[in-house]
Coordinates of C-alpha atoms and ligand atoms in Angstrom, one line a residue:
M3 CA -20.0 -24.5 34.1
T4 CA -22.9 -25.4 36.4
R5 CA -22.7 -28.6 38.3
I6 CA -25.2 -31.0 39.9
I7 CA -23.4 -33.4 42.3
I8 CA -25.3 -36.5 43.4
D9 CA -23.9 -38.9 46.0
S10 CA -25.3 -42.4 45.3
N11 CA -24.1 -43.6 48.7
K12 CA -26.0 -41.0 50.8
K13 CA -29.6 -42.1 51.1
K14 CA -32.1 -39.8 52.7
S15 CA -35.8 -40.1 53.2
K16 CA -38.2 -42.2 51.2
I17 CA -40.2 -40.2 48.7
S18 CA -43.8 -41.2 49.4
K19 CA -45.7 -42.0 46.3
H20 CA -48.5 -39.9 47.7
I21 CA -46.6 -36.8 46.9
Y22 CA -47.8 -37.4 43.4
S23 CA -51.5 -37.3 44.4
H24 CA -54.5 -35.5 43.0
F25 CA -57.6 -33.6 44.1
S26 CA -61.1 -33.9 42.7
E27 CA -63.9 -31.6 43.9
H28 CA -67.5 -31.2 42.9
L29 CA -66.5 -28.0 41.1
G30 CA -67.2 -27.0 37.5
R31 CA -66.6 -29.9 35.1
C32 CA -64.2 -31.8 37.3
I33 CA -66.3 -34.7 38.4
Y34 CA -69.3 -34.4 36.1
E35 CA -68.2 -34.5 32.4
G36 CA -64.5 -34.6 33.3
I37 CA -64.5 -38.0 35.1
Y38 CA -68.1 -39.2 35.5
V39 CA -70.5 -39.2 32.6
G40 CA -73.0 -41.8 33.8
K41 CA -73.6 -45.3 32.5
S42 CA -75.9 -44.2 29.7
S43 CA -73.5 -41.7 28.2
E44 CA -72.4 -42.0 24.6
I45 CA -68.9 -41.3 25.9
E46 CA -67.2 -44.7 26.4
N47 CA -67.3 -45.5 30.1
V48 CA -67.1 -48.2 32.7
N49 CA -69.8 -47.9 35.3
G50 CA -70.1 -44.2 34.4
M51 CA -66.3 -43.4 34.5
R52 CA -64.8 -42.1 31.3
K53 CA -62.5 -44.8 29.9
D54 CA -60.1 -42.3 28.2
V55 CA -59.6 -40.3 31.4
V56 CA -59.1 -43.4 33.6
K57 CA -56.6 -44.9 31.1
A58 CA -54.6 -41.7 30.9
L59 CA -54.5 -41.2 34.7
K60 CA -53.3 -44.8 35.2
E61 CA -50.5 -44.3 32.7
M62 CA -49.5 -41.2 34.5
G63 CA -49.4 -42.9 37.8
I64 CA -52.0 -41.8 40.4
P65 CA -51.4 -43.0 44.0
S66 CA -54.3 -41.3 45.7
L67 CA -57.2 -39.0 45.0
R68 CA -58.9 -36.5 47.4
W69 CA -62.7 -36.0 47.3
P70 CA -65.3 -34.4 47.6
G71 CA -63.7 -31.0 48.3
G72 CA -62.3 -28.4 49.0
C73 CA -65.0 -25.9 50.1
F74 CA -67.6 -28.3 48.8
A75 CA -66.6 -30.9 51.5
D76 CA -68.0 -28.8 54.3
E77 CA -71.3 -28.5 52.7
Y78 CA -71.5 -32.1 51.5
H79 CA -73.9 -34.5 53.2
W80 CA -72.9 -38.0 52.3
K81 CA -76.3 -39.6 52.8
D82 CA -77.6 -37.5 49.9
G83 CA -75.3 -39.3 47.6
I84 CA -76.1 -43.0 48.2
G85 CA -78.9 -45.3 47.2
E86 CA -81.2 -45.3 44.1
K87 CA -79.9 -42.4 41.9
S88 CA -83.4 -41.1 40.9
K89 CA -84.3 -40.7 44.6
R90 CA -81.1 -38.8 45.6
K91 CA -81.6 -35.3 46.9
K92 CA -80.7 -32.4 44.6
M93 CA -78.8 -29.4 46.0
I94 CA -77.3 -26.1 44.9
N95 CA -73.6 -26.1 44.7
N96 CA -73.3 -22.8 46.5
H97 CA -69.6 -22.4 46.3
W98 CA -69.1 -23.3 42.7
G99 CA -71.3 -21.7 40.1
G100 CA -74.6 -22.2 41.9
L101 CA -75.5 -25.2 39.7
V102 CA -77.8 -28.1 40.7
E103 CA -75.8 -31.0 42.2
D104 CA -77.9 -34.1 41.6
N105 CA -75.7 -36.3 43.8
S106 CA -75.4 -38.9 41.2
F107 CA -71.7 -39.2 42.0
G108 CA -71.5 -40.2 45.7
T109 CA -69.5 -42.4 48.0
H110 CA -70.0 -45.7 46.0
E111 CA -69.1 -43.9 42.7
F112 CA -66.0 -42.3 44.2
L113 CA -64.8 -45.6 45.6
E114 CA -65.5 -47.3 42.3
L115 CA -63.4 -44.6 40.6
C116 CA -60.5 -45.3 42.9
K117 CA -60.8 -49.0 42.2
Q118 CA -60.6 -48.4 38.5
L119 CA -57.6 -46.1 39.0
E120 CA -56.0 -48.5 41.5
C121 CA -55.4 -45.6 43.8
E122 CA -56.1 -44.9 47.5
P123 CA -59.1 -42.8 48.4
Y124 CA -58.6 -39.7 50.5
I125 CA -62.0 -38.5 51.8
N126 CA -62.6 -35.1 53.3
G127 CA -65.3 -35.0 56.0
N128 CA -67.7 -32.2 56.6
M129 CA -67.0 -30.4 59.9
G130 CA -68.3 -26.9 58.8
S131 CA -72.0 -27.8 58.4
G132 CA -72.1 -31.5 59.4
T133 CA -72.4 -33.2 62.7
V134 CA -70.1 -35.5 64.7
Q135 CA -72.6 -38.2 64.2
E136 CA -72.7 -37.7 60.4
M137 CA -69.0 -37.9 60.1
Q138 CA -68.8 -40.9 62.4
E139 CA -71.5 -42.7 60.4
W140 CA -69.8 -42.1 57.1
V141 CA -66.6 -43.8 58.2
E142 CA -68.7 -46.6 59.7
Y143 CA -70.7 -47.0 56.5
M144 CA -67.6 -47.3 54.4
T145 CA -65.4 -49.4 56.5
S146 CA -67.3 -51.5 59.1
S147 CA -68.4 -55.1 58.8
D148 CA -69.9 -55.2 62.3
I149 CA -73.5 -55.6 62.9
S150 CA -74.7 -52.0 62.7
P151 CA -77.3 -49.9 60.9
M152 CA -74.6 -48.3 58.7
T153 CA -73.2 -51.6 57.6
E154 CA -76.7 -52.8 56.8
L155 CA -77.4 -49.7 54.8
R156 CA -74.2 -50.2 52.7
R157 CA -75.1 -53.8 52.0
E158 CA -78.6 -52.7 50.9
N159 CA -76.9 -50.3 48.5
G160 CA -75.0 -53.2 46.9
Q161 CA -71.6 -53.2 48.7
E162 CA -71.2 -56.3 50.8
D163 CA -67.6 -56.0 51.9
P164 CA -66.3 -52.9 53.6
Y165 CA -64.2 -50.5 51.7
K166 CA -60.6 -49.7 52.7
V167 CA -60.3 -46.0 53.4
K168 CA -57.2 -44.8 55.1
Y169 CA -56.9 -41.1 54.5
F170 CA -59.6 -39.0 56.1
G171 CA -59.6 -35.2 56.4
I172 CA -61.5 -33.6 59.3
G173 CA -62.7 -30.4 57.7
N174 CA -61.3 -28.3 55.0
E175 CA -60.1 -24.7 55.2
N176 CA -62.0 -24.3 58.4
W177 CA -60.4 -20.9 58.9
G178 CA -62.4 -19.8 55.8
C179 CA -65.0 -21.5 53.7
G180 CA -65.1 -24.4 56.2
G181 CA -66.8 -22.4 58.9
N182 CA -64.7 -19.3 59.5
M183 CA -63.4 -20.7 62.8
C184 CA -60.5 -19.5 64.8
A185 CA -57.7 -21.9 65.5
S186 CA -58.6 -22.6 69.1
Y187 CA -62.3 -23.3 68.3
Y188 CA -61.2 -25.6 65.4
S189 CA -58.9 -27.5 67.7
Q190 CA -61.7 -28.1 70.2
E191 CA -64.0 -29.3 67.4
Y192 CA -61.3 -31.4 65.9
K193 CA -60.8 -33.3 69.2
K194 CA -64.5 -34.1 69.3
Y195 CA -64.8 -35.2 65.7
A196 CA -61.5 -37.2 65.7
T197 CA -62.6 -39.1 68.8
Y198 CA -65.7 -40.5 67.1
V199 CA -64.2 -41.1 63.7
R200 CA -63.4 -44.7 64.6
E201 CA -61.4 -47.6 63.1
Y202 CA -63.4 -50.7 62.2
G203 CA -62.0 -54.1 61.7
G204 CA -58.5 -53.9 60.3
N205 CA -59.1 -50.5 58.7
K206 CA -56.4 -48.1 60.0
L207 CA -57.2 -44.4 59.6
F208 CA -54.8 -41.6 58.9
K209 CA -56.6 -38.6 60.3
I210 CA -55.8 -35.2 58.8
A211 CA -56.3 -31.9 60.6
C212 CA -57.0 -28.7 58.7
G213 CA -53.9 -26.6 58.5
A214 CA -53.1 -23.1 57.4
G215 CA -53.8 -21.7 53.9
V216 CA -51.4 -19.2 52.7
G217 CA -51.4 -18.3 49.0
N218 CA -55.0 -17.4 48.5
T219 CA -55.5 -15.1 51.4
I220 CA -53.8 -11.9 52.4
N221 CA -53.4 -13.3 55.9
G222 CA -49.8 -14.1 55.4
L223 CA -48.4 -17.5 56.4
N224 CA -50.9 -18.1 59.1
L225 CA -48.3 -19.6 61.4
D226 CA -50.4 -18.9 64.4
W227 CA -53.0 -21.3 63.2
T228 CA -50.3 -24.0 63.0
E229 CA -49.0 -23.2 66.4
E230 CA -52.4 -23.4 68.1
V231 CA -53.7 -26.5 66.2
M232 CA -50.4 -28.5 66.7
K233 CA -50.3 -27.5 70.3
N234 CA -53.8 -28.9 70.9
V235 CA -54.4 -31.8 68.6
S236 CA -51.1 -33.2 67.4
H237 CA -51.6 -36.3 69.5
L238 CA -54.9 -37.0 67.8
A239 CA -53.7 -36.4 64.2
D240 CA -51.6 -38.2 61.7
G241 CA -51.5 -35.5 59.1
Y242 CA -51.6 -31.7 58.9
S243 CA -53.0 -30.1 55.8
L244 CA -51.4 -27.1 54.0
H245 CA -52.7 -25.2 51.0
Y246 CA -50.9 -22.8 48.7
Y247 CA -51.9 -21.5 45.3
T248 CA -49.5 -19.8 42.9
V249 CA -51.2 -16.6 41.7
P250 CA -49.0 -14.5 39.4
S251 CA -50.5 -11.1 40.2
N252 CA -51.1 -9.5 43.6
S253 CA -54.8 -9.1 43.1
W254 CA -57.3 -11.9 43.6
E255 CA -59.7 -10.1 41.2
C256 CA -57.3 -10.0 38.3
K257 CA -54.9 -12.9 38.6
G258 CA -53.6 -12.9 35.0
S259 CA -54.2 -15.0 31.9
A260 CA -53.3 -18.7 31.8
T261 CA -52.0 -18.4 28.2
D262 CA -51.5 -14.8 27.3
F263 CA -48.8 -13.6 29.7
T264 CA -45.6 -11.7 29.7
L265 CA -42.1 -12.8 30.6
D266 CA -42.4 -10.9 33.8
E267 CA -45.4 -12.9 34.7
Y268 CA -43.6 -16.1 33.7
Y269 CA -40.8 -15.5 36.1
I270 CA -43.0 -14.1 38.9
T271 CA -45.0 -17.3 38.7
L272 CA -42.0 -19.5 39.0
R273 CA -40.6 -17.4 41.9
K274 CA -43.9 -17.6 43.7
A275 CA -44.1 -21.3 43.1
T276 CA -40.8 -21.9 44.8
W277 CA -42.2 -20.2 47.9
I278 CA -43.6 -23.6 48.8
D279 CA -40.1 -24.4 50.1
E280 CA -40.4 -21.6 52.7
I281 CA -43.9 -22.5 53.6
I282 CA -42.9 -26.1 54.4
K283 CA -39.8 -25.0 56.3
R284 CA -41.7 -22.5 58.5
H285 CA -44.6 -24.7 59.3
A286 CA -42.4 -27.8 59.8
A287 CA -40.4 -25.8 62.3
I288 CA -43.5 -25.1 64.4
M289 CA -44.8 -28.7 64.0
K290 CA -41.5 -30.0 65.4
K291 CA -42.0 -28.0 68.6
Y292 CA -45.0 -30.2 69.4
D293 CA -43.9 -33.4 67.6
E294 CA -40.2 -33.9 67.8
E295 CA -40.3 -37.3 66.0
K296 CA -42.1 -35.8 62.9
R297 CA -44.9 -38.4 63.4
V298 CA -47.5 -35.9 62.1
K299 CA -46.9 -35.5 58.4
I300 CA -47.6 -32.6 56.1
I301 CA -50.4 -33.3 53.7
F302 CA -50.1 -30.5 51.1
D303 CA -53.5 -31.3 49.7
E304 CA -54.0 -28.2 47.5
W305 CA -51.4 -26.6 45.4
G306 CA -51.0 -25.4 41.8
T307 CA -51.5 -22.3 39.7
W308 CA -54.6 -20.2 39.8
Y309 CA -55.3 -17.8 36.9
D310 CA -58.3 -15.9 35.5
V311 CA -60.8 -18.4 34.1
L312 CA -60.9 -19.0 30.3
E313 CA -62.7 -16.1 28.7
G314 CA -66.4 -16.9 28.2
S315 CA -66.4 -19.8 30.7
N316 CA -68.4 -19.9 33.9
P317 CA -66.4 -17.9 36.5
G318 CA -67.4 -20.5 39.2
F319 CA -66.0 -23.3 37.2
L320 CA -62.3 -22.3 37.5
F321 CA -61.4 -23.7 34.0
Q322 CA -58.0 -22.6 32.8
Q323 CA -55.5 -23.7 30.2
N324 CA -52.1 -25.0 31.0
T325 CA -48.7 -24.1 29.4
M326 CA -45.0 -24.9 29.8
R327 CA -45.1 -22.3 32.6
D328 CA -47.3 -24.7 34.5
A329 CA -45.1 -27.6 33.7
L330 CA -42.2 -25.7 35.3
V331 CA -44.4 -24.9 38.3
A332 CA -45.1 -28.6 38.6
S333 CA -41.5 -29.7 38.3
L334 CA -40.2 -27.1 40.7
S335 CA -42.9 -27.9 43.3
L336 CA -42.4 -31.7 43.0
D337 CA -38.7 -31.2 43.5
I338 CA -39.4 -29.2 46.7
F339 CA -41.8 -31.9 48.0
N340 CA -39.3 -34.6 47.2
K341 CA -36.6 -32.8 49.1
H342 CA -38.9 -32.4 52.1
S343 CA -40.1 -36.1 52.0
D344 CA -39.0 -36.6 55.6
I345 CA -42.1 -34.6 56.6
V346 CA -44.2 -34.3 53.5
H347 CA -46.2 -37.5 53.1
M348 CA -48.8 -36.4 50.5
A349 CA -49.4 -33.5 48.1
N350 CA -52.4 -33.1 45.9
I351 CA -52.3 -30.8 42.9
A352 CA -55.6 -28.9 42.3
Q353 CA -57.4 -30.2 40.5
I354 CA -57.3 -33.4 38.4
V355 CA -59.5 -32.6 35.4
N356 CA -60.9 -29.3 34.0
V357 CA -60.2 -27.2 37.2
L358 CA -57.2 -25.0 37.9
Q359 CA -53.8 -26.7 37.2
S360 CA -55.3 -29.9 35.7
V361 CA -53.4 -32.8 34.1
I362 CA -56.3 -33.4 31.8
L363 CA -58.8 -31.2 30.0
T364 CA -62.0 -32.5 28.3
E365 CA -64.5 -31.1 25.9
G366 CA -67.4 -33.5 25.1
D367 CA -65.8 -36.7 24.1
K368 CA -62.4 -35.1 23.5
I369 CA -59.5 -35.1 25.9
V370 CA -56.2 -33.3 26.0
L371 CA -53.2 -34.0 28.2
T372 CA -51.6 -30.9 29.5
P373 CA -47.9 -30.1 30.0
T374 CA -48.4 -30.7 33.7
Y375 CA -49.6 -34.2 32.9
H376 CA -46.3 -35.0 31.2
V377 CA -44.3 -33.8 34.2
F378 CA -46.3 -36.2 36.5
K379 CA -45.8 -39.0 34.0
L380 CA -42.1 -38.3 33.8
Y381 CA -41.6 -38.0 37.5
Q382 CA -43.4 -41.2 38.5
E383 CA -40.1 -43.0 38.9
H384 CA -39.5 -41.0 42.1
Q385 CA -42.5 -42.6 43.7
E386 CA -41.4 -44.7 46.7
A387 CA -37.7 -44.3 45.7
T388 CA -35.2 -42.9 48.2
L389 CA -34.0 -39.4 47.9
L390 CA -30.3 -39.1 47.4
E391 CA -28.1 -36.4 48.8
S392 CA -27.3 -33.9 46.1
F393 CA -26.6 -30.2 45.5
Q394 CA -26.2 -27.9 42.6
T395 CA -23.9 -25.0 41.8
V396 CA -25.9 -23.0 39.3
D397 CA -26.6 -19.3 38.5
K398 CA -29.6 -17.4 39.7
V399 CA -32.2 -16.2 37.2
T400 CA -31.5 -12.5 36.8
Y401 CA -34.5 -11.7 34.6
G402 CA -36.7 -9.2 36.4
I403 CA -34.3 -8.2 39.1
E404 CA -33.0 -5.2 37.2
T405 CA -36.2 -4.6 35.2
N406 CA -39.7 -3.5 36.0
L407 CA -40.4 -6.7 38.0
A408 CA -38.1 -5.3 40.8
T409 CA -38.9 -1.6 40.4
D410 CA -42.6 -1.4 39.7
D411 CA -43.9 -4.4 41.6
K412 CA -41.8 -5.0 44.6
S413 CA -44.8 -6.3 46.4
I414 CA -45.5 -9.3 44.2
F415 CA -45.4 -11.5 47.2
N416 CA -47.9 -11.5 50.1
P417 CA -47.2 -8.3 51.9
N418 CA -47.5 -9.9 55.3
A419 CA -45.0 -12.6 54.5
I420 CA -41.8 -12.0 56.3
D421 CA -38.7 -14.1 56.0
R422 CA -36.5 -15.4 58.8
N423 CA -34.6 -12.1 59.0
N424 CA -37.8 -10.1 59.1
T425 CA -37.5 -8.8 55.5
P426 CA -40.5 -8.9 53.2
L427 CA -40.3 -11.5 50.5
T428 CA -39.6 -9.8 47.1
A429 CA -38.1 -10.8 43.8
E430 CA -34.7 -9.7 45.0
N431 CA -34.6 -11.7 48.2
L432 CA -36.4 -14.8 46.9
P433 CA -33.9 -15.9 44.3
L434 CA -34.8 -18.4 41.6
D435 CA -32.1 -20.9 40.6
E436 CA -31.8 -21.4 36.8
L437 CA -32.0 -25.2 37.4
S438 CA -33.9 -27.4 39.8
H439 CA -33.4 -31.1 40.3
T440 CA -34.2 -34.3 42.3
A441 CA -32.1 -37.4 42.5
S442 CA -33.5 -40.7 43.9
I443 CA -32.5 -44.3 43.9
N444 CA -34.8 -47.3 43.9
E445 CA -34.5 -50.8 45.4
L446 CA -32.7 -52.1 42.3
G447 CA -30.1 -49.5 42.6
E448 CA -31.4 -47.5 39.6
I449 CA -30.9 -43.8 39.9
F450 CA -33.5 -41.4 38.6
V451 CA -32.7 -37.7 38.1
T452 CA -35.1 -35.0 37.0
I453 CA -33.7 -31.6 36.0
S454 CA -35.6 -28.4 35.1
N455 CA -34.3 -25.4 33.2
C456 CA -36.3 -22.4 34.1
C457 CA -34.7 -20.0 31.6
H458 CA -37.2 -19.0 28.9
D459 CA -34.5 -18.6 26.2
K460 CA -31.2 -20.0 27.4
P461 CA -30.1 -23.7 27.0
I462 CA -28.0 -24.7 30.0
S463 CA -25.0 -27.1 30.0
T464 CA -24.3 -28.8 33.3
N465 CA -22.0 -31.4 34.5
M466 CA -23.9 -34.0 36.5
V467 CA -21.5 -35.8 38.7
I468 CA -22.7 -39.1 40.3
L469 CA -20.4 -40.1 43.1
G470 CA -20.0 -43.8 44.0
G471 CA -19.7 -45.8 40.8
S472 CA -19.9 -46.1 37.1
F473 CA -23.4 -45.8 35.8
E474 CA -25.0 -46.5 32.4
V475 CA -27.7 -44.2 31.0
V476 CA -30.7 -46.4 30.4
A477 CA -33.3 -43.9 29.2
A478 CA -33.7 -40.1 29.0
E479 CA -36.7 -38.0 28.1
I480 CA -37.4 -34.3 27.7
L481 CA -40.4 -32.0 27.9
T482 CA -39.7 -28.6 26.4
G483 CA -41.3 -25.8 24.5
D484 CA -41.9 -22.1 24.5
F485 CA -42.8 -20.7 27.9
N486 CA -46.4 -20.1 26.8
E487 CA -46.9 -23.2 24.6
Y488 CA -49.8 -25.5 25.3
N489 CA -51.8 -28.4 24.0
D490 CA -55.3 -27.9 22.8
F491 CA -58.1 -30.1 21.5
D492 CA -57.0 -29.5 17.9
A493 CA -53.2 -29.6 18.7
K494 CA -52.8 -32.2 21.3
N495 CA -49.0 -32.8 21.0
N496 CA -47.5 -29.4 20.9
V497 CA -45.8 -30.2 24.2
C498 CA -45.1 -33.8 24.9
L499 CA -42.3 -36.1 26.1
K500 CA -39.6 -36.9 23.6
P501 CA -36.4 -39.0 23.7
F502 CA -33.5 -37.0 24.9
K503 CA -29.9 -37.4 23.6
Q504 CA -28.1 -34.2 24.6
Y505 CA -25.7 -35.8 27.0
K506 CA -22.2 -37.4 27.0
K507 CA -20.9 -39.7 29.6
T508 CA -17.4 -39.9 31.1
V509 CA -16.2 -42.2 33.9
I510 CA -13.5 -40.9 36.1
G511 CA -11.3 -43.2 38.2
E512 CA -12.3 -46.5 36.5
G513 CA -10.4 -49.3 38.2
L514 CA -9.7 -47.2 41.2
E515 CA -11.5 -47.1 44.5
V516 CA -13.2 -43.8 44.0
I517 CA -15.3 -43.7 40.8
Q518 CA -17.5 -40.9 39.5
T519 CA -19.8 -40.9 36.5
V520 CA -20.0 -37.5 34.9
L521 CA -22.8 -36.7 32.4
H522 CA -22.3 -33.6 30.5
V523 CA -25.9 -32.6 29.8
T524 CA -27.3 -29.7 27.7
L525 CA -30.8 -28.8 28.7
P526 CA -32.9 -26.8 26.2
K527 CA -34.5 -23.6 27.3
C528 CA -37.7 -23.9 29.3
S529 CA -37.5 -27.7 29.8
Ligands
LIG28 O1 -59.5 -25.7 44.7 C1 -60.4 -24.7 44.8 C2 -60.7 -24.2 46.2 O2 -59.5 -23.6 46.8 C3 -61.0 -25.3 47.2 O3 -62.3 -25.7 47.2 C4 -60.7 -24.7 48.5 O4 -60.3 -25.6 49.5 C5 -59.6 -23.7 48.2 O5 -59.8 -22.4 48.7

C-alpha cells in the first residue's frame, strides 16, 4: 500500500500566491481576440476586455500577470502604445507571425486589465533594443507623482494617480531573442539599467534579472549564465528569472501533437516536466553561493508544454490544444514549485489564453476552459498557505523503462544535461513517481492536500496519514479523464472538476496524546 505522510505540526515555507501566476505576450491570439477585443466589439466587454475571460480568470484565482513578452518585450517601445489610439504607431510583430501590431493594447490597457482581474502587474522592460532612458521613463510614467514630463504625459493620457507596479523584468532571454548577449555583457548592462529604473513615491520595485533558459535550447542547463549573472548583479536584483518548456520530442522542428500522441509520448512528457525540480535545485545551489540568505528569489516566468501548432493554424501563433496530459504537467509542476517555495517566489505558465499551455481557449465569442484551467482552480487553496512537511512511499512508473522509450530513444532529454553524478539524464535515471502531492495549512488551521495519479490506466489506493490531530474532510474534488481527453468548443465539459467521494477516514489514538487521521483514498487513473 502506498502512503502519503503529512505532519501538521511541521510548517515549512509560505507558498507565495505568485507561484500561480500567468504570462500574456503580444503573440498570436493571446492579447488580441483572447483578452482584448476593443470597446466597439460585439463580444461583451468592459473597456475592451472580454467579460467571459476576465470572469473565468478571476474564478480560477490569478495573482499576477506578466506582459508584454517574452521575445516581444525586447522589441516593444512603450511610447508607441499610449495616447489616442488612432494615432498610435503600427509595427510588424517580427517574432510572432509577422502581423501588424497596431499598439491598441498598451500600458494603460494592460493596467486596466490587471485592475479588472484584481491581480498584480508584472512588466517586462526592453533591454534588447531599447535604451536606459526609455526603460527609466516607462517606470516613471507609470509610478511617479512628482513634477516631471512623464507624470504630465500620463495625466494627459487620462490617468491622474500613479499606478502601483512592483514586479519589473530587465530584459527577457537576453542570451537569445533579447539580444544574443553573453552573461558578462548582460551583467554589465543590467547594472546600468537597474540603476536608473527608480522607485517613485511609495512604489517599491522588485527587479528581475534575466536568467538561464534551459528547455527550449540545446545549450543544456546554462548554469554558467547563472554563475556569472549572480556573481555580478545579485546585489542589484530581487528576482532571477528561469524558463523551461516541456517538449515531448527531442526535435524542435517536430515536437509532437498536442492531442494525437502515444503513451510513450505521454510518459516522456511527464518525466520531462518533472525535470523542473532538478533545474530549480541546480540553479538555486549556484544562487546560494552569492546570496546565502536566499534574498534573490527564483521567478520561473515561463513554463509549460510546447507542441506542434494546431494543424492549419498560423505557425507563428503557437496555438495548441490541451489535454489531461497537460493537466498532469500542471499539477506536477505546481507541486514542485510549492515544495521549493523557500526560493521560488513566482511562476508564470505560458501563456494565459490561446498560446501554448493555456488555461483558456477562444474562438470568436466562444470560450473553453482547458484541463489546465481546472488544475489552477483546484490548487488555488495553496496560495499563501504554509507548506507542510510530508513525504510519500509510492511506486515508480515503470512504463517505458523496459519498452522502446528506454531502448530506442535514450536521448529524450537534453543531451548536454548531466546530473549530479555526471550521468546524462534519461528515462531510467530520471524516475517518475506514480503519485505527486502537496500539503499545506492555512491560517485557520485548514489543511489542503492535492494528489496526482500519473498512471494512465491504473487507479491507486493510498493511505494518507495526517499526524497531529483528528481532522474532518470538508470538501474533496477530482479532475480525471483519459490521458488524451480534452475540452473543445462543442464539448466544453469533457474534463472538469467533480465532487470526489472515494475515501474513508479512520482516526487512530483518539483520546490519547498522539492522534493520527488516516484517509484511505482511491485515486482514479490519470487524475
Ligand atoms: O512563450 C513563447 C516564447 O518562448 C517567449 O516569447 C520567449 O521568451 C520564449 O522563448
